Amino acid sequence: HPNDDVWRVLLVASCRASQDHDERMNLLLSCLKAGNRGIREAVVEGLGIEGSKVASLILARIAGHDPDPLIRQVAGQIRDDIS
């Protein structure tokens, strides 16, 4: 779905930009509620770029509780990479 690609670019760009940390985290957490796998995967990628302790804790929660096994797996891998 093309919108997934657009969301990925926006979320990753937000994490790499000089946007305020709280605004960036609010954006990621808002998008995490999406039912769409591609958007949640982009959030996980963005949290990995964020790389903060808070991001690591959120990734751990996603890895343990997301309904999608792929998202759980990716979140766990990215959390391991930044820990």
Short mmCIF file of C-alpha atoms in Angstrom, two decimals:
data_model
loop_
_atom_site.label_atom_id
_atom_site.label_comp_id
_atom_site.label_asym_id
_atom_site.label_seq_id
_atom_site.Cartn_x
_atom_site.Cartn_y
_atom_site.Cartn_z
CA HIS A 1 0.00 0.00 0.00
CA PRO A 2 1.62 3.32 -1.05
CA ASN A 3 0.45 5.13 2.08
CA ASP A 4 2.62 2.81 4.19
CA ASP A 5 5.68 4.07 2.35
CA VAL A 6 4.66 7.67 2.86
CA TRP A 7 4.17 7.12 6.59
CA ARG A 8 7.54 5.36 6.86
CA VAL A 9 9.32 8.28 5.21
CA LEU A 10 7.53 10.83 7.41
CA LEU A 11 8.13 9.00 10.66
CA VAL A 12 11.78 8.22 9.94
CA ALA A 13 12.40 11.80 8.79
CA SER A 14 10.78 13.09 11.97
CA CYS A 15 13.18 11.01 14.06
CA ARG A 16 16.20 12.23 12.14
CA ALA A 17 15.14 15.89 12.17
CA SER A 18 15.81 18.37 14.91
CA GLN A 19 12.18 18.18 16.02
CA ASP A 20 11.54 18.50 19.76
CA HIS A 21 11.94 15.14 21.54
CA ASP A 22 8.49 15.27 23.16
CA GLU A 23 6.79 16.16 19.87
CA ARG A 24 8.63 13.33 18.13
CA MET A 25 7.63 10.81 20.79
CA ASN A 26 4.01 12.01 20.74
CA LEU A 27 3.91 11.52 16.97
CA LEU A 28 5.37 8.02 17.25
CA LEU A 29 3.05 6.98 20.06
CA SER A 30 0.00 8.33 18.22
CA CYS A 31 0.93 6.36 15.11
CA LEU A 32 1.61 3.24 17.16
CA LYS A 33 -2.14 3.01 17.74
CA ALA A 34 -2.72 2.52 14.00
CA GLY A 35 -4.16 -0.82 13.02
CA ASN A 36 -1.95 -0.78 9.95
CA ARG A 37 1.12 -3.04 10.07
CA GLY A 38 3.22 -0.79 7.85
CA ILE A 39 2.65 2.25 10.03
CA ARG A 40 3.43 0.34 13.24
CA GLU A 41 6.58 -1.06 11.64
CA ALA A 42 7.63 2.49 10.71
CA VAL A 43 7.05 3.53 14.35
CA VAL A 44 9.30 0.70 15.50
CA GLU A 45 11.97 1.81 13.05
CA GLY A 46 11.60 5.40 14.25
CA LEU A 47 11.96 4.33 17.89
CA GLY A 48 15.19 2.59 16.93
CA ILE A 49 16.48 5.80 15.38
CA GLU A 50 15.39 7.69 18.50
CA GLY A 51 17.51 5.27 20.50
CA SER A 52 16.65 6.71 23.91
CA LYS A 53 16.00 4.75 27.08
CA VAL A 54 12.31 5.61 26.76
CA ALA A 55 12.32 4.35 23.16
CA SER A 56 13.96 1.12 24.33
CA LEU A 57 11.27 0.62 26.97
CA ILE A 58 8.52 1.21 24.41
CA LEU A 59 10.18 -1.25 22.01
CA ALA A 60 10.28 -3.85 24.79
CA ARG A 61 6.56 -3.37 25.37
CA ILE A 62 5.82 -3.66 21.65
CA ALA A 63 8.01 -6.78 21.41
CA GLY A 64 5.98 -8.39 24.17
CA HIS A 65 2.47 -7.22 23.36
CA ASP A 66 1.88 -6.19 19.74
CA PRO A 67 -0.80 -8.39 18.16
CA ASP A 68 1.33 -8.87 15.02
CA PRO A 69 4.18 -11.41 15.33
CA LEU A 70 6.27 -9.58 12.70
CA ILE A 71 6.04 -6.29 14.61
CA ARG A 72 6.95 -8.09 17.87
CA GLN A 73 9.98 -9.65 16.17
CA VAL A 74 11.20 -6.42 14.58
CA ALA A 75 10.70 -4.48 17.82
CA GLY A 76 12.70 -7.05 19.75
CA GLN A 77 15.54 -6.99 17.23
CA ILE A 78 15.72 -3.20 17.15
CA ARG A 79 15.58 -3.00 20.95
CA ASP A 80 18.47 -5.46 21.17
CA ASP A 81 20.42 -3.35 18.67
CA ILE A 82 20.06 -0.14 20.69
CA SER A 83 20.48 -1.65 24.16
#
